[in-house]
Coordinates of C-alpha atoms and ligand atoms in Angstrom, one line a residue:
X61 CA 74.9 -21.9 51.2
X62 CA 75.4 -21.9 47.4
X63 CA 75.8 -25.3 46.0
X64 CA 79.7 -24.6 46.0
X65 CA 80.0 -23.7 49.7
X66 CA 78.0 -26.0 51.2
X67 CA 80.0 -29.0 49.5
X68 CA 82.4 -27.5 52.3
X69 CA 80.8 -29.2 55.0
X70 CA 80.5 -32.3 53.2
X71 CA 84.2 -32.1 52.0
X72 CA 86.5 -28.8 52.6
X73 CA 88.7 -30.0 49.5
X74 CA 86.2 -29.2 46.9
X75 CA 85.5 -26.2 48.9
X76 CA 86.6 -22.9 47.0
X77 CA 89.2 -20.3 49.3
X78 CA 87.1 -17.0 50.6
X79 CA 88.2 -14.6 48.2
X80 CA 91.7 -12.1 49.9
X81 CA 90.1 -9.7 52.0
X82 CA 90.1 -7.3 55.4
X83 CA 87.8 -8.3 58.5
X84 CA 87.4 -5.7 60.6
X85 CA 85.6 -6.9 63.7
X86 CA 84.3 -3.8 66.5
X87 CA 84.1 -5.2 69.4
X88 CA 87.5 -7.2 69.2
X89 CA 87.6 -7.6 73.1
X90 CA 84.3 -8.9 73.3
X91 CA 83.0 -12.4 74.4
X92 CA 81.7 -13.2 70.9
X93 CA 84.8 -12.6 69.1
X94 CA 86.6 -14.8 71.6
X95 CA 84.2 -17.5 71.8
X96 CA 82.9 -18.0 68.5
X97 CA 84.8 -15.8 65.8
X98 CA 87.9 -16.8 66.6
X99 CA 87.2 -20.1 66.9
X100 CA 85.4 -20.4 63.6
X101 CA 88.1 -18.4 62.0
X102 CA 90.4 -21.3 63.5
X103 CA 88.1 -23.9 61.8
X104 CA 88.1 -22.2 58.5
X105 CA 91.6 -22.0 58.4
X106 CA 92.9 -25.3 59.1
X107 CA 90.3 -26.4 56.4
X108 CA 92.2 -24.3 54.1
X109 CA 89.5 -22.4 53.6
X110 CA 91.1 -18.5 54.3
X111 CA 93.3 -16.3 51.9
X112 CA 96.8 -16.4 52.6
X113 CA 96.2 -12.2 52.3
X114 CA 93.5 -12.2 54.8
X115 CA 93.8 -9.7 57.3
X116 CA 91.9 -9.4 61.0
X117 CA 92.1 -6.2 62.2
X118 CA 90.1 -5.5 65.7
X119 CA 88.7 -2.4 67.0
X120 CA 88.2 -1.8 70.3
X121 CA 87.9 1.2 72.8
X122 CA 90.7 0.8 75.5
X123 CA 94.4 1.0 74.1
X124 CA 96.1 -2.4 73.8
X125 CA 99.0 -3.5 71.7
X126 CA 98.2 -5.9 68.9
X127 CA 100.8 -8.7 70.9
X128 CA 98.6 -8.4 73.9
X129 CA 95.2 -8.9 72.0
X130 CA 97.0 -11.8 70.2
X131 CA 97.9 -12.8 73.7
X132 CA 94.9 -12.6 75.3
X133 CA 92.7 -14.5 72.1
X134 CA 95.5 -17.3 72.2
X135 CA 94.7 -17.9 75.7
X136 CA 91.0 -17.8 75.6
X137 CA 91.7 -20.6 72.7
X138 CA 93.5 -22.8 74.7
X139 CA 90.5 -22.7 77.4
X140 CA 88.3 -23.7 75.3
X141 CA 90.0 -26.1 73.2
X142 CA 90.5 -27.7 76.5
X143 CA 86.9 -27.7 77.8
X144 CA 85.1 -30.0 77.2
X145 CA 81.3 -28.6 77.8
X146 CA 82.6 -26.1 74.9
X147 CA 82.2 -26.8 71.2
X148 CA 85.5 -25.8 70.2
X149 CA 86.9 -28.5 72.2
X150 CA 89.9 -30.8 70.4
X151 CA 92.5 -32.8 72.1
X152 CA 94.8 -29.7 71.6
X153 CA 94.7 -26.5 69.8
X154 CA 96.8 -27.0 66.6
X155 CA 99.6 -24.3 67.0
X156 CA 100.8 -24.1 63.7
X157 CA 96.9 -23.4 62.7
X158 CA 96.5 -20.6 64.9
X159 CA 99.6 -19.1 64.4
X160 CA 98.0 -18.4 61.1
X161 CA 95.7 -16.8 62.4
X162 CA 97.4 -14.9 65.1
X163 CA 99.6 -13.3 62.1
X164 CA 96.7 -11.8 60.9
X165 CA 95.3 -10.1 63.7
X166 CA 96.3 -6.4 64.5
X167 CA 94.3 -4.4 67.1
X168 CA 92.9 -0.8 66.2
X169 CA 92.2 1.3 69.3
X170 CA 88.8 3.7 69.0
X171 CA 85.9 4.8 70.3
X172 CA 82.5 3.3 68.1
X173 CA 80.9 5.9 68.1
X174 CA 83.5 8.8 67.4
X175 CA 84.3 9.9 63.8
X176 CA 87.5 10.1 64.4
X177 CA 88.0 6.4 64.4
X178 CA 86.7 5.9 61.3
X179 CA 88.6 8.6 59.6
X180 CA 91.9 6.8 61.0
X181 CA 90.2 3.3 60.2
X182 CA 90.0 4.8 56.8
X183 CA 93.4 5.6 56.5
X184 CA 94.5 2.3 57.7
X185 CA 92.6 0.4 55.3
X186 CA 93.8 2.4 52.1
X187 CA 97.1 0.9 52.4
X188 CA 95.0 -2.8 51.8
X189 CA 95.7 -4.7 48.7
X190 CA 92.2 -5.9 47.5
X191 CA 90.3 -3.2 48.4
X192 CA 87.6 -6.1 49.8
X193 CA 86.3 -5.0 53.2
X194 CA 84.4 -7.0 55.7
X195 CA 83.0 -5.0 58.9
X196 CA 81.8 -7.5 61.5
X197 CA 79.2 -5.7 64.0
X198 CA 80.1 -8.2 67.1
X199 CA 79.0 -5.5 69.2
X200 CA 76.3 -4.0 71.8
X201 CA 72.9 -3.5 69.5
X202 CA 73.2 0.5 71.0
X203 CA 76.2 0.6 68.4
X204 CA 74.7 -0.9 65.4
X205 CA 72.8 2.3 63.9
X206 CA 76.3 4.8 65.2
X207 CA 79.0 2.1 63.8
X208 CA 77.1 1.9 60.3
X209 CA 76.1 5.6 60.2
X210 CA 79.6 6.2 60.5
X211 CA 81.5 3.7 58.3
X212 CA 79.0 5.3 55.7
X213 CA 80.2 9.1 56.0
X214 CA 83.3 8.0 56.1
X215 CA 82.8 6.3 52.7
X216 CA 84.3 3.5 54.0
X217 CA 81.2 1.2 52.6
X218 CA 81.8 2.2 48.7
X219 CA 82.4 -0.4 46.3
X220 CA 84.9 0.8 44.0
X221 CA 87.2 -1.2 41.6
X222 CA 85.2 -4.7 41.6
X223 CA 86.3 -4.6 45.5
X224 CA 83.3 -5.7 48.0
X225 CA 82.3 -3.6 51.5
X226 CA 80.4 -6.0 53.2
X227 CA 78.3 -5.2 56.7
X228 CA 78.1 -8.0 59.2
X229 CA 75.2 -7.3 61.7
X230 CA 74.4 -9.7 65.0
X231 CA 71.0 -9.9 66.9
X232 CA 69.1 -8.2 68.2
X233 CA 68.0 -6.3 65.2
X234 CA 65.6 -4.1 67.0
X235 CA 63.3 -4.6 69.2
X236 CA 60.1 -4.5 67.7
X237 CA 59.0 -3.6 64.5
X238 CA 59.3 0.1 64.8
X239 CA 63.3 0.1 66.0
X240 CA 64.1 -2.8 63.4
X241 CA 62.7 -0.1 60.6
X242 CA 64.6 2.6 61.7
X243 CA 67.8 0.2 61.8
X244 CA 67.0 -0.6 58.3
X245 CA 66.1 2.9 57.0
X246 CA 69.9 3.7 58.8
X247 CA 71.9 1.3 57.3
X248 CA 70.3 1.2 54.1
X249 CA 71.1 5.3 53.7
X250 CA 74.4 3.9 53.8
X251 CA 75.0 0.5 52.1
X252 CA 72.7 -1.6 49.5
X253 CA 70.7 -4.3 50.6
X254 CA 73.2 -6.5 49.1
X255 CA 76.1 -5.2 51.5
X256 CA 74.2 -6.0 54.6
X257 CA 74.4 -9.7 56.1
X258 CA 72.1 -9.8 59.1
X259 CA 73.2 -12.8 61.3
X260 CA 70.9 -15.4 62.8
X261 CA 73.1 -17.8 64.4
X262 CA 70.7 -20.6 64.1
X263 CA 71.3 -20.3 60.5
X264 CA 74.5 -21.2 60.9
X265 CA 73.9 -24.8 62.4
X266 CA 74.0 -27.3 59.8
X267 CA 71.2 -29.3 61.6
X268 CA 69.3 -26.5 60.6
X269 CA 70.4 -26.0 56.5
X270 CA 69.6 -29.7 56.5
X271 CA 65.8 -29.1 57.1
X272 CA 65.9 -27.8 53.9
X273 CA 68.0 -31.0 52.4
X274 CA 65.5 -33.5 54.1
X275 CA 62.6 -31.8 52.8
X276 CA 63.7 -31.3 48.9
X277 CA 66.2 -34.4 48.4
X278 CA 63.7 -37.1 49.4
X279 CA 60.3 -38.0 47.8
X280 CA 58.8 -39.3 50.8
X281 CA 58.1 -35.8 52.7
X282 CA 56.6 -33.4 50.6
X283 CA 53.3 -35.2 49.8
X284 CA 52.5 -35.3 53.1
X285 CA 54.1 -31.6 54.2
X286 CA 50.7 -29.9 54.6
X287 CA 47.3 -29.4 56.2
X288 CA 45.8 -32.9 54.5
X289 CA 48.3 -34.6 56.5
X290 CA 49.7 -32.7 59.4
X291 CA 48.0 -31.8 61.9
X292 CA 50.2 -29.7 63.7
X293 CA 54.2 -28.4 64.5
X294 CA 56.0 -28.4 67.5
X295 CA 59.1 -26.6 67.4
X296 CA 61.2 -26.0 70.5
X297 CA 64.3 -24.5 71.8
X298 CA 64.9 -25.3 75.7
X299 CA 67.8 -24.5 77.3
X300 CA 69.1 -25.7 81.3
X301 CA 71.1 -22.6 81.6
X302 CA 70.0 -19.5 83.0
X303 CA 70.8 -15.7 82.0
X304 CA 74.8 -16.8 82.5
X305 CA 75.8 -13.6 84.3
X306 CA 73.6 -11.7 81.0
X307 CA 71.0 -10.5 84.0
X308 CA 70.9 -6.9 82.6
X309 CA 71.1 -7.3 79.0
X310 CA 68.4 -9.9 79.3
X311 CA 66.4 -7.4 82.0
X312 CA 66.1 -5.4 78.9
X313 CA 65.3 -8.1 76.4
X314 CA 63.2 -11.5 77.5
X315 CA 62.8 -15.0 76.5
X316 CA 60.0 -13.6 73.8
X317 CA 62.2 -10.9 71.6
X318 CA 65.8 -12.9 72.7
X319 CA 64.4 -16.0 70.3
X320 CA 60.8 -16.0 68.8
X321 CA 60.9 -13.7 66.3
X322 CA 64.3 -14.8 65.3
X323 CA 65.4 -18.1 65.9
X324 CA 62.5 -19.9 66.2
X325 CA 60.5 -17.8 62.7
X326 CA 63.5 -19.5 60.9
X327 CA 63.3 -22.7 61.8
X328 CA 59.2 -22.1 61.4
X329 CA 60.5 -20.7 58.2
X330 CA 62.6 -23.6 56.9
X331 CA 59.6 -25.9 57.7
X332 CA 56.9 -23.7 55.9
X333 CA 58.7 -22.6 53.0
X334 CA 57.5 -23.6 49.7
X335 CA 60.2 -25.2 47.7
X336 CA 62.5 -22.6 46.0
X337 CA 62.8 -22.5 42.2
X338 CA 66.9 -23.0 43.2
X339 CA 69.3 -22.3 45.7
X340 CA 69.9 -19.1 44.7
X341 CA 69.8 -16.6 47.5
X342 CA 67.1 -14.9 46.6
X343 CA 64.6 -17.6 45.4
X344 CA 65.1 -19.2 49.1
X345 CA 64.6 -16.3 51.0
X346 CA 61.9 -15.0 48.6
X347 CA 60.2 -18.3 50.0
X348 CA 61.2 -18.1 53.6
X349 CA 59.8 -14.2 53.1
X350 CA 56.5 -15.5 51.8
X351 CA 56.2 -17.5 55.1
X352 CA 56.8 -14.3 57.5
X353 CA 54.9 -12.6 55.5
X354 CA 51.5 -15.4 56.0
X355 CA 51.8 -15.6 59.6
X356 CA 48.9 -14.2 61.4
X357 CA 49.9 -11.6 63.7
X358 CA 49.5 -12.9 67.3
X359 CA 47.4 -12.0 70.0
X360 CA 47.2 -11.8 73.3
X361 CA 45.6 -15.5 73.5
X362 CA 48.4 -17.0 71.0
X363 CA 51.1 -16.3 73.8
X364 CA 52.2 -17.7 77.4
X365 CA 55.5 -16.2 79.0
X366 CA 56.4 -17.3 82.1
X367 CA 59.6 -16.8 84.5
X368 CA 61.3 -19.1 86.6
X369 CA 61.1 -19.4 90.2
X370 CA 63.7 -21.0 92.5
X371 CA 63.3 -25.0 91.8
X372 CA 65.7 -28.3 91.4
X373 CA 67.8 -26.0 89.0
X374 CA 68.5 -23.3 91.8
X375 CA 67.7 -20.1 92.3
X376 CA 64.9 -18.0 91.0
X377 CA 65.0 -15.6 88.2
X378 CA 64.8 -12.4 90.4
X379 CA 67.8 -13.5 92.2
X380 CA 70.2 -13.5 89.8
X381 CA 72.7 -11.1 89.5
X382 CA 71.4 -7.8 87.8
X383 CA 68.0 -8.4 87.7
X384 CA 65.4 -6.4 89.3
X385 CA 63.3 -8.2 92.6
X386 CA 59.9 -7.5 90.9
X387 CA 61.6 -8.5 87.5
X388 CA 58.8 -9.1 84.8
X389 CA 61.2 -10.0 82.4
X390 CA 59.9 -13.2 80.7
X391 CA 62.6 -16.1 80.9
X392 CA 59.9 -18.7 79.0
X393 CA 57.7 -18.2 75.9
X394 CA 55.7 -19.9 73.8
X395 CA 52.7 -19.1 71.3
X396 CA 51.0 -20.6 68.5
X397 CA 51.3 -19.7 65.2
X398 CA 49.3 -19.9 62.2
X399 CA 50.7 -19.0 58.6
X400 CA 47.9 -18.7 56.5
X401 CA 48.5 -19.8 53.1
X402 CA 47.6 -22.9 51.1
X403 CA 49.8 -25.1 52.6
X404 CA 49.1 -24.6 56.4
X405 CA 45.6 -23.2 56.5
X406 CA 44.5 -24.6 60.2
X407 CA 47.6 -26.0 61.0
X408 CA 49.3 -24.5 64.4
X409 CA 52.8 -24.0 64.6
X410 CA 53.2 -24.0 68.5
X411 CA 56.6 -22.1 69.9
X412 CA 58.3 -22.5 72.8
X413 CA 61.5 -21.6 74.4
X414 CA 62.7 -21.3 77.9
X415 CA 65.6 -21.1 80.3
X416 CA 66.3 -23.1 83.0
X417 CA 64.1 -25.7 81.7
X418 CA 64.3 -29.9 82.8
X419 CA 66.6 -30.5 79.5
X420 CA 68.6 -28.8 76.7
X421 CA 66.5 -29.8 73.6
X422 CA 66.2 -27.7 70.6
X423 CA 63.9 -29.3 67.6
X424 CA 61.1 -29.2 65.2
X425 CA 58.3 -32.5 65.9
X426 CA 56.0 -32.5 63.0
X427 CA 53.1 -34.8 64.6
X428 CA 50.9 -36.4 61.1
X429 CA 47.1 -36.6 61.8
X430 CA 45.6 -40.2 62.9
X431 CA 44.7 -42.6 60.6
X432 CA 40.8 -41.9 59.9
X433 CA 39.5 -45.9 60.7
X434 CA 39.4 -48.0 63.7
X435 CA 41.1 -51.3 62.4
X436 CA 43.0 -53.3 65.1
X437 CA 40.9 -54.8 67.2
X438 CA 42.3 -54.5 70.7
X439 CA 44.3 -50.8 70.0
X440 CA 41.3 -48.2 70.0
X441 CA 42.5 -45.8 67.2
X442 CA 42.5 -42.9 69.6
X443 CA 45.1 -45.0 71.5
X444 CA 47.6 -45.5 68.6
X445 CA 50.5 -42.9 68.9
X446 CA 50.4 -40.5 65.9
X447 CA 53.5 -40.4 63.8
X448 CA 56.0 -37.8 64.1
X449 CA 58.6 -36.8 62.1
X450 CA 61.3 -34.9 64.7
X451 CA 64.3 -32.7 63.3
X452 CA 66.6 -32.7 66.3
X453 CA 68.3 -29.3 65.9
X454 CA 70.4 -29.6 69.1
X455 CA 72.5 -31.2 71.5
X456 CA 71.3 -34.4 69.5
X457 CA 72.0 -33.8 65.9
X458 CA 69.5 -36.1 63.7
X459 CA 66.2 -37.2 63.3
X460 CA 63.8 -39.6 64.3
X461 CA 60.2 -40.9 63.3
X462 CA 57.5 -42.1 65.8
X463 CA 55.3 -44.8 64.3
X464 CA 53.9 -48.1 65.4
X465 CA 54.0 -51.6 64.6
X466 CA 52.7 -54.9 65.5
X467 CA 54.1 -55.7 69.3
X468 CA 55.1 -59.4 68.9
X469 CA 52.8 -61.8 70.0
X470 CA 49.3 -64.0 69.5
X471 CA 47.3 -60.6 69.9
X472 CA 47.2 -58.3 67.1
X473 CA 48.3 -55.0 69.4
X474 CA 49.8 -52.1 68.1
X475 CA 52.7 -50.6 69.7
X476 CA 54.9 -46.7 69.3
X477 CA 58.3 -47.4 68.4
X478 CA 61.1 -45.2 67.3
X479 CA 63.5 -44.9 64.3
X480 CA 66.4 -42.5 64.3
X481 CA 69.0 -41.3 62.7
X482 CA 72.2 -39.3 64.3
X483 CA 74.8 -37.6 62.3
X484 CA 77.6 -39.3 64.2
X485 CA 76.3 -42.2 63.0
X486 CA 77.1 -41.7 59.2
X487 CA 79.6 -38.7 59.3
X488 CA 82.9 -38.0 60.8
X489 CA 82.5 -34.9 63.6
X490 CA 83.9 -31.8 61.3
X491 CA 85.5 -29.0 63.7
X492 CA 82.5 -26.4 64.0
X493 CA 81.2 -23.8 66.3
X494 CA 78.6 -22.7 64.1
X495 CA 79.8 -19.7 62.7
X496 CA 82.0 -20.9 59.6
X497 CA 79.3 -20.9 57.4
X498 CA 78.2 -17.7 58.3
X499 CA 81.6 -16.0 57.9
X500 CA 83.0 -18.2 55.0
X501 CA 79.4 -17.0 52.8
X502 CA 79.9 -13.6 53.7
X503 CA 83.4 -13.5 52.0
X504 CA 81.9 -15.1 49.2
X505 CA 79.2 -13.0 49.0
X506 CA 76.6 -15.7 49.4
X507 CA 73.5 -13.8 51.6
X508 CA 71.4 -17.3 51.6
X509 CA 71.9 -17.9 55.2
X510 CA 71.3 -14.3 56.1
X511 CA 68.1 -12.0 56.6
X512 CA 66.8 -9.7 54.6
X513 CA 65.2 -6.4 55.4
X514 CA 61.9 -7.3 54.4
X515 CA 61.9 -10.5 56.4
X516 CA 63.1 -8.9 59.6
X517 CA 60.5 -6.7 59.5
X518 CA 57.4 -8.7 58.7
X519 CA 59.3 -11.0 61.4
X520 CA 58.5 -8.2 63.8
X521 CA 55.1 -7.3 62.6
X522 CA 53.8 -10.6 63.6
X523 CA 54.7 -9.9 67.1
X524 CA 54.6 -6.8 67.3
X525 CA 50.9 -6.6 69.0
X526 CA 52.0 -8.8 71.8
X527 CA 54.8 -6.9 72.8
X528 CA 53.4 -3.5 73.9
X529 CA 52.5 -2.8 77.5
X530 CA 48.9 -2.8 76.8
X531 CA 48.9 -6.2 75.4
X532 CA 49.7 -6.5 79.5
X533 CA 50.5 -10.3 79.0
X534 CA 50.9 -12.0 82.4
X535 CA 54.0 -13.5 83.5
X536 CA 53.2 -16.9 85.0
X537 CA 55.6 -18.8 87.5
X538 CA 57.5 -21.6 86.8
X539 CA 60.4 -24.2 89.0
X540 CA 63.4 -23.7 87.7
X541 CA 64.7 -27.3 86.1
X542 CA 60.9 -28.1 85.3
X543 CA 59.1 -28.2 81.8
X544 CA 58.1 -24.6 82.0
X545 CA 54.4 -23.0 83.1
X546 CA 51.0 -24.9 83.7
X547 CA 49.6 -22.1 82.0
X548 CA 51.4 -23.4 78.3
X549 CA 50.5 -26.6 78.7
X550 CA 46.5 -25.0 78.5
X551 CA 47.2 -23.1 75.9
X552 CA 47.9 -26.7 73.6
X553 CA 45.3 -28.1 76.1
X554 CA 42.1 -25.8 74.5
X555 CA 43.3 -27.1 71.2
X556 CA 43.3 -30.9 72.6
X557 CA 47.0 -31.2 72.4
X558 CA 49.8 -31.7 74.5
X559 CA 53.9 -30.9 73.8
X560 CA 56.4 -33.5 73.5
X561 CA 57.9 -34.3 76.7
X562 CA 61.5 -32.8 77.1
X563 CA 62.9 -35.9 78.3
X564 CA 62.5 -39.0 75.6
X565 CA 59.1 -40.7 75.9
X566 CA 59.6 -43.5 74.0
X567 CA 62.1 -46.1 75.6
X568 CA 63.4 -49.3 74.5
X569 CA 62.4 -52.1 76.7
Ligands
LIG55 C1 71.1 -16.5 71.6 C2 70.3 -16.0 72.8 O1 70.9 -15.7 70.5 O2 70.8 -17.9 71.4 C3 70.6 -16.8 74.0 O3 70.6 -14.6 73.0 C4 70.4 -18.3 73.8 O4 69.8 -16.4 75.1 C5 71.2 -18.7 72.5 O5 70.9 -19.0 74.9 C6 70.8 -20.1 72.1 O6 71.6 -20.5 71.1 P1 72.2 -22.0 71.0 O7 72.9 -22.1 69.7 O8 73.0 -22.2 72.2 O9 71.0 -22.9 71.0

């Protein structure tokens, strides 16, 4: 997200080319290399945005011939350019673009976690031109600390020559703070802090960077971005869909560790941060860092999780496939947070995220204390609707401001109305899946969007108390295709608050 590549999204024509190099994605016959690598690979390079050099090469256990991986990606292409629920849907997949893709792709057969394939990966890559190396992890977390311990040996993550050997690393990294330390202490035996790009796909949504461009571009926010004026943070992440035939992986994993420590600490992080001295990697996540690193670790009081129970939305949790009958497993979270600095002393940050929830609604709502004096005569001033500013993260792509005005009329009454903005309003739709960025500032070797060890782990160390057995947090009940558990709506209650409603509250008449 340098100042260079993020002139991309606005216009790919200023946009600079990723420098020649190898991608070598593990896990090449895997659903996230179908659905979202490819597809972003697509993006970048009908923007013109890949080396003409670039090479793809897949590994994979399972032997396949490079035609029938090309095969098998152009095909899951096609599906989803033709879907419509999908966001790499276009009126048709542009042949001639993919074919340049396609060219580039050549399968690697081998085990992950057998030396062997890296000594023959080795070999393979020697004959490469620019020496420049990117290993994409787009794997099973069980194979993170194995794949990286091994390209290491193998000295296949030396820079030699001015040539780059980058590390690409997807979530989960760990799963609490003591796994997510010994993942770092692994990888960093091998490769400098500098090599590693730890992925947080939410990072890669541009409704997302742009908190950072609404807060530091315009005047109006900062003076009022803090406990004086706020009075608290909303930031949510519901989702309709279930555990999409995931039932095991998310048997191990929960609503809790699958987002709050990840995705929803960066949005809390984007909000939080103190402006950075530039956009230099490391003065933004020095900031974001400085956030982590404030929060108050969380108790056993700061968090609800619940699970849903057959409902509207269908079946319950425990029936789905692959997931145990007395399943615990938490499918909803939330929990309030309190970074205690300066800035936010006293103000809660209150979490959620939950599956199979009324609507699909990701965003930040930053609700502004009430004005301190009863003025208008008939509107009580505990009646008038506080303003909020609201980041809308996802489906809806925008913003919007709650605040209220005169309603017309004799009577001098105050009514809530709404102002928004929506991207679609103001820009053309660019081709995106979310992970162009991500891969395009990798190439370039721009780490702003990525984590840092340091953050992971203070990430972790927040939560970490609430996620032992003896915190023994109880698992409360909830319909599926409702707004979640009574007992979250308490736990804002005791603080005389309420969350925003999924669905809109404010209407035009
Ligand atoms: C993933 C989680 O990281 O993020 C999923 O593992 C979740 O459970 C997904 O559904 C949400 O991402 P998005 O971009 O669809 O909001």
């Amino acid at each position: 997200m340098s100042n260079d590549a993020k002139q991309s999204s606005d216009s790919s024509t200023s946009a600079k080319r990723a420098p020649a190099c190898t991608l070598v994605i593990f896990g090449a016959a895997g659903d996230l290399t179908k659905r979202l690598l490819m597809p972003a690979l697509y993006n970048l390079s009908a923007q013109g945005l890949l080396d003409d050099d670039m090479q793809i090469i897949g590994v994979n256990h399972g032997e396949r011939e490079t035609a029938q991986w090309r095969d098998e990606l152009t095909q899951a292409l096609r599906k989803f350019a033709a879907d419509k629920a999908s966001t790499f849907h276009t009126s048709e997949l542009n042949e001639d673009a993919w074919n340049r893709i396609a060219q580039k792709l050549e399968y690697f057969s081998g085990e992950f976690a057998e030396d062997e394939t890296f000594t023959r990966l080795k070999e393979r890559l020697a004959q490469q031109k620019s020496g420049n190396v990117v290993f994409y992890l787009a794997v099973s977390a069980r194979f993170f600390a194995p794949i990286a311990e091994r390209l290491g040996r193998t000295g296949l993550l030396e820079q030699k020559d001015g040539a780059f050997r980058r590390i690409v690393i997807e979530k989960p990294f760990g799963t609490d703070l003591a796994s997510a330390k010994e993942l770092n202490r692994c990888i960093l035996a091998h490769a400098d802090e500098s090599q590693v790009y730890r992925i947080d796909h939410f990072l890669g949504k541009d409704t997302v960077q742009s908190i950072l461009a609404v807060r530091f571009a315009n005047a109006m926010f900062e003076p009022v971005w803090r406990r004086e004026y706020i009075d608290h943070v909303q930031i949510t992440a519901a989702e309709t869909i279930g555990v999409e035939g995931r039932g095991s992986f998310y048997e191990q994993t929960g609503a809790f560790r699958d987002m709050l420590p990840n995705h929803l600490f960066q949005l809390l992080g984007m909000v939080a941060m103190e402006p950075p001295n530039s956009f230099d990697a490391e003065s933004v996540r020095d900031k974001k860092a400085d956030v982590f690193d404030a929060i108050k670790p969380l108790t056993a009081n700061d968090v609800v999780l619940g699970q849903y129970e057959a409902g509207p939305a269908g079946r319950a949790y425990r029936d789905e496939p692959g997931v145990a009958k007395d399943s615990r497993t938490e499918t909803y979270a939330a929990a309030r947070v309190y970074v205690e600095n300066w800035r936010w002393a006293g103000v809660p940050f209150y979490l959620r995220t939950g599956k199979r929830l009324t609507e699909r609604r990701t965003e930040i709502s930053v609700q502004l204390k009430a004005v301190p004096f009863r003025l208008f005569r008939d509107t009580p001033v505990d009646a008038l609707t506080p303003n909020v500013y609201t980041l809308r993260i996802d489906p809806a792509h925008g913003t919007s401001f709650d605040f209220n005005v005169k309603i017309p009329g004799p009577l001098m009454q105050v009514g809530a109305v709404r102002s928004a903005f929506d991207y679609s309003d103001f820009f053309a739709a660019s081709a995106n899946v979310g992970y162009e960025t991500l891969l395009y500032d990798c190439m370039l070797g721009d780490p702003t969007l990525f984590q840092r060890a340091d953050s992971i782990e203070t990430a972790w160390a927040a939560v970490d108390r609430v996620l032992h057995p003896d915190a023994e947090l109880p698992v409360h009940g909830y319909a599926s295709g409702s707004a979640g558990p009574e007992a979250a709506d308490q736990l804002l209650a005791a603080d005389g608050r309420a969350w925003r409603p999924l669905t809109d509250a404010i209407v035009k008449k």
